[in-house]
Short mmCIF file of C-alpha atoms in Angstrom, two decimals:
data_model
loop_
_atom_site.label_atom_id
_atom_site.label_comp_id
_atom_site.label_asym_id
_atom_site.label_seq_id
_atom_site.Cartn_x
_atom_site.Cartn_y
_atom_site.Cartn_z
CA UNK A 1 -1.74 -28.84 2.81
CA UNK A 2 -0.86 -31.58 0.73
CA UNK A 3 -0.48 -31.50 -3.18
CA UNK A 4 -3.74 -33.34 -3.40
CA UNK A 5 -5.89 -31.07 -1.49
CA UNK A 6 -7.55 -28.30 -3.45
CA UNK A 7 -6.15 -24.74 -2.39
CA UNK A 8 -8.67 -21.71 -2.25
CA UNK A 9 -7.20 -20.55 -5.55
CA UNK A 10 -7.41 -23.90 -7.08
CA UNK A 11 -11.24 -24.05 -6.50
CA UNK A 12 -11.50 -20.45 -7.81
CA UNK A 13 -9.86 -21.23 -11.09
CA UNK A 14 -11.96 -24.51 -11.41
CA UNK A 15 -15.09 -22.17 -11.10
CA UNK A 16 -14.23 -19.55 -14.05
CA UNK A 17 -16.59 -20.59 -16.80
CA UNK A 18 -16.52 -19.97 -20.34
CA UNK A 19 -19.44 -17.32 -20.18
CA UNK A 20 -17.18 -15.56 -17.61
CA UNK A 21 -14.33 -14.96 -19.89
CA UNK A 22 -16.64 -13.87 -22.72
CA UNK A 23 -15.92 -10.36 -24.18
CA UNK A 24 -17.94 -7.75 -22.65
CA UNK A 25 -19.05 -4.37 -24.07
CA UNK A 26 -18.60 -1.30 -22.04
CA UNK A 27 -21.56 -0.13 -19.57
CA UNK A 28 -23.68 3.09 -19.98
CA UNK A 29 -23.58 4.48 -16.51
CA UNK A 30 -21.60 4.06 -13.46
CA UNK A 31 -24.71 3.00 -11.70
CA UNK A 32 -25.13 -0.14 -13.77
CA UNK A 33 -24.55 -3.64 -11.96
CA UNK A 34 -23.02 -6.77 -13.31
CA UNK A 35 -26.13 -9.20 -13.88
CA UNK A 36 -26.34 -12.86 -14.40
CA UNK A 37 -22.69 -13.77 -13.35
CA UNK A 38 -22.28 -16.73 -10.90
CA UNK A 39 -20.56 -16.29 -7.72
CA UNK A 40 -17.27 -17.66 -6.69
CA UNK A 41 -18.00 -21.21 -5.27
CA UNK A 42 -16.77 -22.52 -1.88
CA UNK A 43 -14.76 -19.60 -1.01
CA UNK A 44 -14.84 -17.83 2.16
CA UNK A 45 -17.02 -14.57 1.92
CA UNK A 46 -17.60 -11.50 4.24
CA UNK A 47 -20.84 -12.18 6.31
CA UNK A 48 -21.71 -8.76 5.21
CA UNK A 49 -20.31 -7.99 1.80
CA UNK A 50 -21.03 -11.65 0.57
CA UNK A 51 -19.05 -13.65 -2.24
CA UNK A 52 -17.19 -12.43 -5.03
CA UNK A 53 -18.79 -12.25 -8.70
CA UNK A 54 -17.14 -11.11 -11.93
CA UNK A 55 -17.61 -7.41 -12.29
CA UNK A 56 -17.04 -5.04 -15.37
CA UNK A 57 -14.77 -2.16 -15.67
CA UNK A 58 -16.99 1.13 -16.36
CA UNK A 59 -14.12 2.35 -18.28
CA UNK A 60 -13.39 -0.87 -20.84
CA UNK A 61 -16.07 -3.00 -20.25
CA UNK A 62 -13.54 -5.97 -19.44
CA UNK A 63 -14.27 -8.11 -16.42
CA UNK A 64 -10.89 -6.98 -14.51
CA UNK A 65 -11.97 -7.75 -11.02
CA UNK A 66 -14.16 -9.91 -8.87
CA UNK A 67 -16.03 -7.98 -6.03
CA UNK A 68 -19.15 -8.45 -3.72
CA UNK A 69 -22.43 -7.85 -5.27
CA UNK A 70 -23.25 -4.20 -5.61
CA UNK A 71 -19.68 -2.84 -5.91
CA UNK A 72 -18.65 -1.19 -9.27
CA UNK A 73 -15.27 0.16 -10.27
CA UNK A 74 -13.53 2.16 -13.12
CA UNK A 75 -10.05 1.95 -14.17
CA UNK A 76 -7.69 4.99 -15.14
CA UNK A 77 -3.97 5.83 -15.66
CA UNK A 78 -3.04 2.71 -17.36
CA UNK A 79 0.84 2.57 -18.09
CA UNK A 80 1.29 4.37 -21.42
CA UNK A 81 -1.76 6.68 -21.13
CA UNK A 82 -1.31 10.13 -21.95
CA UNK A 83 -1.79 12.50 -18.87
CA UNK A 84 -3.04 15.99 -19.00
CA UNK A 85 0.69 17.46 -18.72
CA UNK A 86 1.46 15.99 -21.91
CA UNK A 87 3.60 13.20 -20.56
CA UNK A 88 3.01 9.27 -20.66
CA UNK A 89 1.84 7.55 -17.34
CA UNK A 90 4.77 5.65 -16.07
CA UNK A 91 4.53 2.26 -14.93
CA UNK A 92 5.08 0.05 -12.00
CA UNK A 93 2.05 1.61 -9.89
CA UNK A 94 2.47 1.36 -6.30
CA UNK A 95 1.53 3.21 -2.97
CA UNK A 96 -0.97 5.92 -2.95
CA UNK A 97 -2.76 8.23 -0.57
CA UNK A 98 -5.96 10.55 -1.18
CA UNK A 99 -6.19 14.12 -0.16
CA UNK A 100 -9.22 16.37 -0.20
CA UNK A 101 -8.82 19.44 -2.51
CA UNK A 102 -10.16 23.00 -1.76
CA UNK A 103 -13.08 22.51 -4.52
CA UNK A 104 -14.23 19.30 -2.92
CA UNK A 105 -12.46 16.88 -5.13
CA UNK A 106 -9.76 14.43 -4.54
CA UNK A 107 -6.15 14.36 -5.20
CA UNK A 108 -4.43 11.07 -5.32
CA UNK A 109 -0.49 11.08 -5.39
CA UNK A 110 0.93 7.73 -6.79
CA UNK A 111 4.16 5.97 -6.50
CA UNK A 112 6.01 4.51 -9.64
CA UNK A 113 8.27 1.71 -8.18
CA UNK A 114 10.80 1.84 -11.27
CA UNK A 115 14.53 1.16 -10.88
CA UNK A 116 17.30 1.73 -13.27
CA UNK A 117 18.88 4.81 -14.70
CA UNK A 118 17.45 5.45 -18.03
CA UNK A 119 16.68 9.16 -17.21
CA UNK A 120 14.07 10.88 -15.26
CA UNK A 121 10.53 10.97 -16.47
CA UNK A 122 9.80 14.55 -15.25
CA UNK A 123 11.39 17.51 -13.18
CA UNK A 124 11.96 18.30 -10.36
CA UNK A 125 14.27 15.16 -10.27
CA UNK A 126 16.51 14.24 -7.42
CA UNK A 127 18.84 12.15 -9.72
CA UNK A 128 18.17 13.18 -13.19
CA UNK A 129 19.31 9.52 -14.23
CA UNK A 130 16.84 7.71 -12.06
CA UNK A 131 13.71 6.48 -13.36
CA UNK A 132 11.25 6.30 -10.35
CA UNK A 133 8.99 8.97 -8.92
CA UNK A 134 5.29 10.28 -8.54
CA UNK A 135 2.51 11.22 -10.41
CA UNK A 136 -0.82 12.88 -8.87
CA UNK A 137 -4.28 12.19 -10.14
CA UNK A 138 -7.49 14.18 -9.54
CA UNK A 139 -11.02 12.81 -9.16
CA UNK A 140 -14.41 14.16 -8.54
CA UNK A 141 -16.13 11.79 -6.03
CA UNK A 142 -19.67 13.11 -6.84
CA UNK A 143 -19.34 12.62 -10.72
CA UNK A 144 -17.67 9.33 -10.23
CA UNK A 145 -14.80 10.24 -12.68
CA UNK A 146 -10.95 10.90 -12.86
CA UNK A 147 -10.39 14.54 -13.97
CA UNK A 148 -6.69 14.92 -14.69
CA UNK A 149 -3.34 14.00 -13.94
CA UNK A 150 0.49 15.05 -14.05
CA UNK A 151 4.09 14.14 -12.94
CA UNK A 152 4.82 15.34 -9.60
CA UNK A 153 8.36 13.90 -8.73
CA UNK A 154 10.94 12.28 -10.63
CA UNK A 155 14.62 10.93 -10.34
CA UNK A 156 14.10 8.55 -7.29
CA UNK A 157 14.51 4.91 -7.49
CA UNK A 158 12.06 2.18 -6.64
CA UNK A 159 9.12 4.18 -4.86
CA UNK A 160 7.46 1.47 -3.38
CA UNK A 161 5.23 2.82 -0.70
CA UNK A 162 4.75 5.88 1.74
CA UNK A 163 2.35 7.42 3.30
CA UNK A 164 0.15 10.85 3.80
CA UNK A 165 0.74 13.50 6.24
CA UNK A 166 -2.00 15.30 8.22
CA UNK A 167 -0.71 18.53 6.66
CA UNK A 168 -1.69 17.48 3.01
CA UNK A 169 1.54 15.92 1.66
CA UNK A 170 2.66 12.35 0.46
CA UNK A 171 5.84 11.08 1.86
CA UNK A 172 7.41 8.80 -0.84
CA UNK A 173 9.84 6.26 -0.20
CA UNK A 174 12.69 4.58 -1.99
CA UNK A 175 13.12 0.88 -1.36
CA UNK A 176 16.81 0.47 -2.03
CA UNK A 177 20.22 1.54 -0.56
CA UNK A 178 21.84 1.54 -3.93
CA UNK A 179 24.30 4.06 -5.11
CA UNK A 180 23.85 5.51 -8.73
CA UNK A 181 26.69 5.32 -11.34
CA UNK A 182 27.53 8.87 -10.68
CA UNK A 183 27.70 8.41 -6.83
CA UNK A 184 24.36 9.58 -5.89
CA UNK A 185 23.27 7.87 -2.86
CA UNK A 186 19.40 6.59 -2.78
CA UNK A 187 17.38 4.95 0.02
CA UNK A 188 15.42 8.24 1.22
CA UNK A 189 12.24 9.77 1.69
CA UNK A 190 10.97 12.65 -0.28
CA UNK A 191 7.92 15.03 0.37
CA UNK A 192 5.19 15.76 -2.44
CA UNK A 193 2.35 18.01 -1.95
CA UNK A 194 -0.92 17.08 -3.30
CA UNK A 195 -1.47 20.36 -4.83
CA UNK A 196 1.45 20.45 -7.03
CA UNK A 197 5.22 19.30 -7.61
CA UNK A 198 7.43 17.43 -4.98
CA UNK A 199 10.51 18.57 -3.34
CA UNK A 200 13.57 16.81 -4.91
CA UNK A 201 15.66 17.21 -1.65
CA UNK A 202 15.56 13.86 0.30
CA UNK A 203 14.77 14.00 4.00
CA UNK A 204 18.03 12.68 5.17
CA UNK A 205 17.24 12.51 9.18
CA UNK A 206 14.40 9.98 8.31
CA UNK A 207 16.97 7.38 7.75
CA UNK A 208 18.81 5.81 4.63
CA UNK A 209 17.43 2.21 4.40
CA UNK A 210 15.30 0.22 2.41
CA UNK A 211 12.26 2.12 3.23
CA UNK A 212 8.47 0.94 2.61
CA UNK A 213 5.87 2.76 4.12
CA UNK A 214 5.20 5.59 6.90
CA UNK A 215 2.33 6.51 9.13
CA UNK A 216 2.17 9.87 10.87
CA UNK A 217 0.50 10.29 14.29
CA UNK A 218 -1.52 13.69 13.75
CA UNK A 219 -1.69 14.27 17.59
CA UNK A 220 2.12 14.43 17.73
CA UNK A 221 3.51 14.52 14.17
CA UNK A 222 5.69 11.74 14.87
CA UNK A 223 6.42 9.60 11.70
CA UNK A 224 6.47 5.88 11.94
CA UNK A 225 8.56 4.05 9.14
CA UNK A 226 8.82 0.64 8.02
CA UNK A 227 11.95 -1.24 6.31
CA UNK A 228 11.41 -4.05 3.74
CA UNK A 229 14.30 -6.19 4.67
CA UNK A 230 15.16 -9.07 7.08
CA UNK A 231 16.06 -8.36 9.59
CA UNK A 232 14.10 -5.07 9.93
CA UNK A 233 13.38 -2.48 12.21
CA UNK A 234 10.36 -0.49 13.20
CA UNK A 235 11.39 3.27 13.34
CA UNK A 236 10.25 6.31 14.52
CA UNK A 237 11.19 10.27 13.29
CA UNK A 238 10.94 12.84 16.03
CA UNK A 239 10.83 16.00 14.15
CA UNK A 240 12.28 19.08 15.41
CA UNK A 241 9.41 21.04 14.44
CA UNK A 242 6.23 18.95 13.98
CA UNK A 243 4.86 19.50 10.38
CA UNK A 244 8.15 20.69 9.20
CA UNK A 245 10.02 17.35 8.36
CA UNK A 246 12.98 19.29 6.69
CA UNK A 247 13.96 21.06 9.81
CA UNK A 248 15.37 17.74 11.04
CA UNK A 249 14.60 15.52 13.99
CA UNK A 250 15.81 12.15 15.59
CA UNK A 251 15.43 8.63 14.21
CA UNK A 252 14.79 5.93 16.61
CA UNK A 253 14.13 1.91 16.46
CA UNK A 254 11.64 0.34 18.51
CA UNK A 255 12.72 -2.01 21.34
CA UNK A 256 10.69 -4.97 22.68
CA UNK A 257 12.21 -5.51 26.21
CA UNK A 258 14.19 -8.65 26.96
CA UNK A 259 15.50 -9.84 30.23
CA UNK A 260 19.09 -9.49 29.18
CA UNK A 261 18.78 -6.40 26.78
CA UNK A 262 19.22 -8.16 23.51
CA UNK A 263 17.12 -7.88 20.38
CA UNK A 264 13.93 -9.59 20.46
CA UNK A 265 12.62 -11.36 17.12
CA UNK A 266 9.07 -11.16 16.02
CA UNK A 267 9.53 -13.66 13.08
CA UNK A 268 7.38 -16.49 14.75
CA UNK A 269 4.95 -14.39 16.75
CA UNK A 270 1.32 -15.59 16.25
CA UNK A 271 -2.18 -13.56 16.63
CA UNK A 272 -2.57 -11.75 19.72
CA UNK A 273 1.04 -11.98 21.07
CA UNK A 274 1.12 -8.94 23.05
CA UNK A 275 4.28 -6.57 23.82
CA UNK A 276 4.33 -4.22 26.76
CA UNK A 277 6.52 -1.44 28.06
CA UNK A 278 8.06 -0.68 24.66
CA UNK A 279 10.99 1.72 24.39
CA UNK A 280 13.14 3.37 21.71
CA UNK A 281 16.81 3.65 21.05
CA UNK A 282 18.49 6.61 18.85
CA UNK A 283 20.00 5.69 15.79
CA UNK A 284 23.41 7.52 15.65
CA UNK A 285 24.00 7.66 11.89
CA UNK A 286 20.72 7.80 10.17
CA UNK A 287 22.35 8.40 6.93
CA UNK A 288 25.10 5.48 6.46
CA UNK A 289 27.19 5.02 3.68
CA UNK A 290 28.13 1.82 1.81
CA UNK A 291 30.88 0.92 4.10
CA UNK A 292 29.29 2.04 7.19
CA UNK A 293 26.94 0.17 9.67
CA UNK A 294 23.08 0.18 8.38
CA UNK A 295 20.63 1.57 10.41
CA UNK A 296 18.80 -1.68 11.21
CA UNK A 297 22.21 -3.32 12.35
CA UNK A 298 22.82 0.12 14.69
CA UNK A 299 19.59 -0.41 16.09
CA UNK A 300 19.74 -4.29 16.93
CA UNK A 301 23.07 -3.64 18.56
CA UNK A 302 21.29 -1.38 20.96
CA UNK A 303 18.35 -4.22 21.64
CA UNK A 304 16.12 -2.96 18.81
CA UNK A 305 13.55 -5.61 17.76
CA UNK A 306 14.07 -7.46 14.48
CA UNK A 307 11.02 -8.12 12.22
CA UNK A 308 10.75 -9.65 8.74
CA UNK A 309 10.05 -7.57 6.01
CA UNK A 310 7.95 -4.80 7.43
CA UNK A 311 5.97 -3.13 4.46
CA UNK A 312 2.63 -1.52 5.03
CA UNK A 313 1.85 0.96 7.68
CA UNK A 314 -0.94 3.19 7.96
CA UNK A 315 -2.55 5.45 10.95
CA UNK A 316 -6.25 4.84 11.89
CA UNK A 317 -8.55 4.22 14.88
CA UNK A 318 -5.76 6.15 16.90
CA UNK A 319 -3.43 3.22 16.09
CA UNK A 320 -0.47 2.58 13.97
CA UNK A 321 -0.92 -0.59 11.73
CA UNK A 322 1.98 -2.30 10.64
CA UNK A 323 2.48 -5.21 8.01
CA UNK A 324 5.14 -7.87 7.94
CA UNK A 325 4.97 -9.57 4.75
CA UNK A 326 6.49 -12.85 5.47
CA UNK A 327 6.48 -12.83 9.30
CA UNK A 328 4.53 -15.35 11.72
CA UNK A 329 4.32 -18.82 12.27
CA UNK A 330 3.50 -19.83 8.62
CA UNK A 331 5.68 -17.30 7.17
CA UNK A 332 2.73 -15.76 5.45
CA UNK A 333 2.39 -12.15 7.15
CA UNK A 334 1.68 -10.44 10.40
CA UNK A 335 -0.49 -7.49 10.98
CA UNK A 336 0.72 -5.35 14.10
CA UNK A 337 -1.50 -3.04 15.84
CA UNK A 338 0.73 -0.24 17.98
CA UNK A 339 -0.97 2.18 20.36
CA UNK A 340 1.48 5.24 20.61
CA UNK A 341 -0.07 6.51 23.60
CA UNK A 342 0.39 3.58 25.85
CA UNK A 343 3.52 2.17 24.10
CA UNK A 344 1.79 -1.19 23.51
CA UNK A 345 1.39 -3.40 20.52
CA UNK A 346 -0.08 -6.67 19.51
CA UNK A 347 -0.30 -9.29 16.53
CA UNK A 348 -3.70 -8.35 15.39
CA UNK A 349 -3.64 -11.17 12.76
CA UNK A 350 -0.99 -13.86 11.61
CA UNK A 351 -1.79 -15.72 8.63
CA UNK A 352 -2.03 -19.59 9.37
CA UNK A 353 -1.72 -20.43 5.83
CA UNK A 354 -1.35 -18.98 2.23
CA UNK A 355 -4.94 -19.92 1.29
CA UNK A 356 -6.07 -17.42 4.10
CA UNK A 357 -3.91 -14.57 3.49
CA UNK A 358 -0.64 -14.81 1.20
CA UNK A 359 2.08 -12.00 2.06
CA UNK A 360 0.27 -9.18 2.69
CA UNK A 361 1.86 -5.69 1.64
CA UNK A 362 0.29 -2.30 1.18
CA UNK A 363 -2.33 -1.63 3.89
CA UNK A 364 -4.82 1.02 4.50
CA UNK A 365 -7.49 2.01 7.33
CA UNK A 366 -11.14 2.64 5.99
CA UNK A 367 -13.06 5.70 7.63
CA UNK A 368 -15.27 3.21 9.08
CA UNK A 369 -12.63 1.59 10.97
CA UNK A 370 -11.72 -1.55 8.84
CA UNK A 371 -8.49 -2.60 7.20
CA UNK A 372 -7.51 -3.25 3.66
CA UNK A 373 -4.71 -5.63 3.01
CA UNK A 374 -3.08 -5.68 -0.51
CA UNK A 375 -1.70 -9.34 -1.23
CA UNK A 376 1.66 -9.54 -2.98
CA UNK A 377 1.73 -13.31 -3.16
CA UNK A 378 2.92 -16.24 -5.39
CA UNK A 379 -0.75 -16.43 -7.22
CA UNK A 380 -4.35 -15.17 -7.23
CA UNK A 381 -3.91 -11.85 -5.80
CA UNK A 382 -6.67 -10.67 -3.41
CA UNK A 383 -7.48 -7.57 -1.57
CA UNK A 384 -8.51 -8.80 1.96
CA UNK A 385 -10.66 -6.94 4.46
CA UNK A 386 -9.52 -7.18 8.23
CA UNK A 387 -11.68 -6.34 11.23
CA UNK A 388 -10.15 -4.62 14.05
CA UNK A 389 -11.40 -7.85 15.96
CA UNK A 390 -8.72 -9.82 13.50
CA UNK A 391 -11.66 -11.42 11.15
CA UNK A 392 -10.52 -11.58 7.75
CA UNK A 393 -12.20 -12.02 4.60
CA UNK A 394 -11.68 -11.55 0.86
CA UNK A 395 -12.98 -8.57 -0.92
CA UNK A 396 -11.73 -8.27 -4.36
CA UNK A 397 -9.67 -10.48 -7.02
CA UNK A 398 -7.43 -9.51 -9.48
CA UNK A 399 -8.69 -10.79 -12.75
CA UNK A 400 -6.60 -8.58 -15.24
CA UNK A 401 -6.41 -10.06 -18.83
CA UNK A 402 -5.53 -7.82 -21.52
CA UNK A 403 -6.90 -9.81 -24.64
CA UNK A 404 -4.73 -10.47 -27.48
CA UNK A 405 -6.30 -7.65 -29.76
CA UNK A 406 -5.36 -5.22 -26.88
CA UNK A 407 -7.75 -2.59 -25.18
CA UNK A 408 -8.72 0.28 -27.36
CA UNK A 409 -6.50 3.61 -26.57
CA UNK A 410 -4.24 1.40 -24.36
CA UNK A 411 -0.52 0.63 -25.08
CA UNK A 412 -0.16 -2.21 -22.49
CA UNK A 413 1.01 -5.50 -24.05
CA UNK A 414 -1.55 -8.49 -24.24
CA UNK A 415 -1.30 -10.87 -21.22
CA UNK A 416 -2.71 -12.49 -18.13
CA UNK A 417 -1.77 -9.92 -15.30
CA UNK A 418 -3.90 -11.58 -12.74
CA UNK A 419 -0.80 -12.79 -10.67
CA UNK A 420 0.09 -8.92 -10.10
CA UNK A 421 0.31 -7.50 -6.79
CA UNK A 422 -2.30 -5.26 -5.44
CA UNK A 423 -0.81 -2.00 -4.03
CA UNK A 424 -1.83 1.62 -3.23
CA UNK A 425 -5.17 1.05 -1.44
CA UNK A 426 -6.56 4.37 -0.17
CA UNK A 427 -10.06 5.68 0.69
CA UNK A 428 -11.13 9.24 -0.49
CA UNK A 429 -11.13 11.58 2.68
CA UNK A 430 -14.53 13.36 1.85
CA UNK A 431 -16.88 10.47 2.63
CA UNK A 432 -15.05 7.37 2.25
CA UNK A 433 -17.12 6.18 -0.63
CA UNK A 434 -14.42 5.47 -3.13
CA UNK A 435 -11.61 3.03 -2.68
CA UNK A 436 -8.54 3.82 -5.11
CA UNK A 437 -6.06 0.90 -5.49
CA UNK A 438 -3.38 -0.21 -8.07
CA UNK A 439 -2.57 -3.34 -9.82
CA UNK A 440 1.24 -3.04 -10.22
CA UNK A 441 1.44 -4.78 -13.57
CA UNK A 442 0.40 -3.70 -16.25
CA UNK A 443 -0.25 -0.67 -14.12
CA UNK A 444 -3.73 0.27 -13.88
CA UNK A 445 -5.48 2.56 -11.17
CA UNK A 446 -8.92 1.33 -9.80
CA UNK A 447 -11.42 3.43 -8.31
CA UNK A 448 -14.17 1.07 -6.34
CA UNK A 449 -17.57 1.97 -4.94
CA UNK A 450 -20.54 0.50 -3.29
CA UNK A 451 -22.46 -0.17 -0.17
CA UNK A 452 -19.39 0.19 2.14
CA UNK A 453 -21.46 0.56 5.15
CA UNK A 454 -22.84 -2.78 4.95
CA UNK A 455 -19.89 -4.10 6.36
CA UNK A 456 -16.44 -3.07 8.24
CA UNK A 457 -14.91 -1.53 5.13
#
């Protein structure tokens, strides 16, 4: 696309009218719908959900998102908001998962991708100096409201993504391999129950590398792990005792067979590229020190496959879906679908252009089988829907702007945050009527609901 041709995002920005940017008052009820707003012009739209419209936040009255007609949302847990445990909400919201509680409400465990060593924001803390960690939110899906929040793990670094387990915990992943000033190693996975506080002891058997996300096969208890690096590997952890990850296990890396046994690169593979007869090699030293061979280099030396920036991962439809943020012929992202039963994999979708899909990151699978992709691109951040047939469509657009006057009751600085990445998409498990998702900056959690059953999400 040349500089003189309009991009999808350029068309979008040109369609924003003064009326759409006007200040809006809060709505009285969650059932109220946005009326009178013009749809986005000339954008590809879902044939089921339709085009995107400016939509008011039920909590603040601001038009923070654009959604298909009939969908609505509320915001909660902005950076700096006071939590019910008396602490302030940390920033840099990232990966999340939702769990059904015994009383029918929902718990959502949320990552905070914070780096540095200014001190842990809560206990228990793995490293008392480190500033990352997790918080937990509670939500009543019948009432459509958040009911509480608390800090659940501290002392970690760059908690990017992770994944839910079938036994009701969140595996939070450090996206780093740095060593703290006091010699504390980072680059591990930690386990956080949705009912309380997390375990500050790292699951070292699951590897020390730049972790991104995990996906657990509920039939076997095997954990699949991604690595945000280039080259990166796709790993699996075979637990000695399924459901008890701390008991130990074996870390392995995926092999895509080649005639001479060398490492296969998936970097440029396009849509519907297929891989058969997949195997795995064992990583001899899953906890390498700074001067030792990394996990990915150990795996590649044994013929393990190389990927570009593996990020999101999610189990659904009896498959594991994996995102390469910058893979594919255009370098704009790939979505892989792996079948753990047959040991086969394919490229479900490879972005042909940034105007179609711009560097996907976090991912989740809807209870209805569709896939949500969170963009982490250069501008105009979208949430996309992706069908299992490989059809993609825009579902939501980040339009977060904090006015110069600020937002009443919030401490976030005024500014245009519409370029902030989406992250942490997850559906509530009770009936799938709510999608929770974050705007990483300024740090906001959204709960979105609407006529999901009209389409694939």
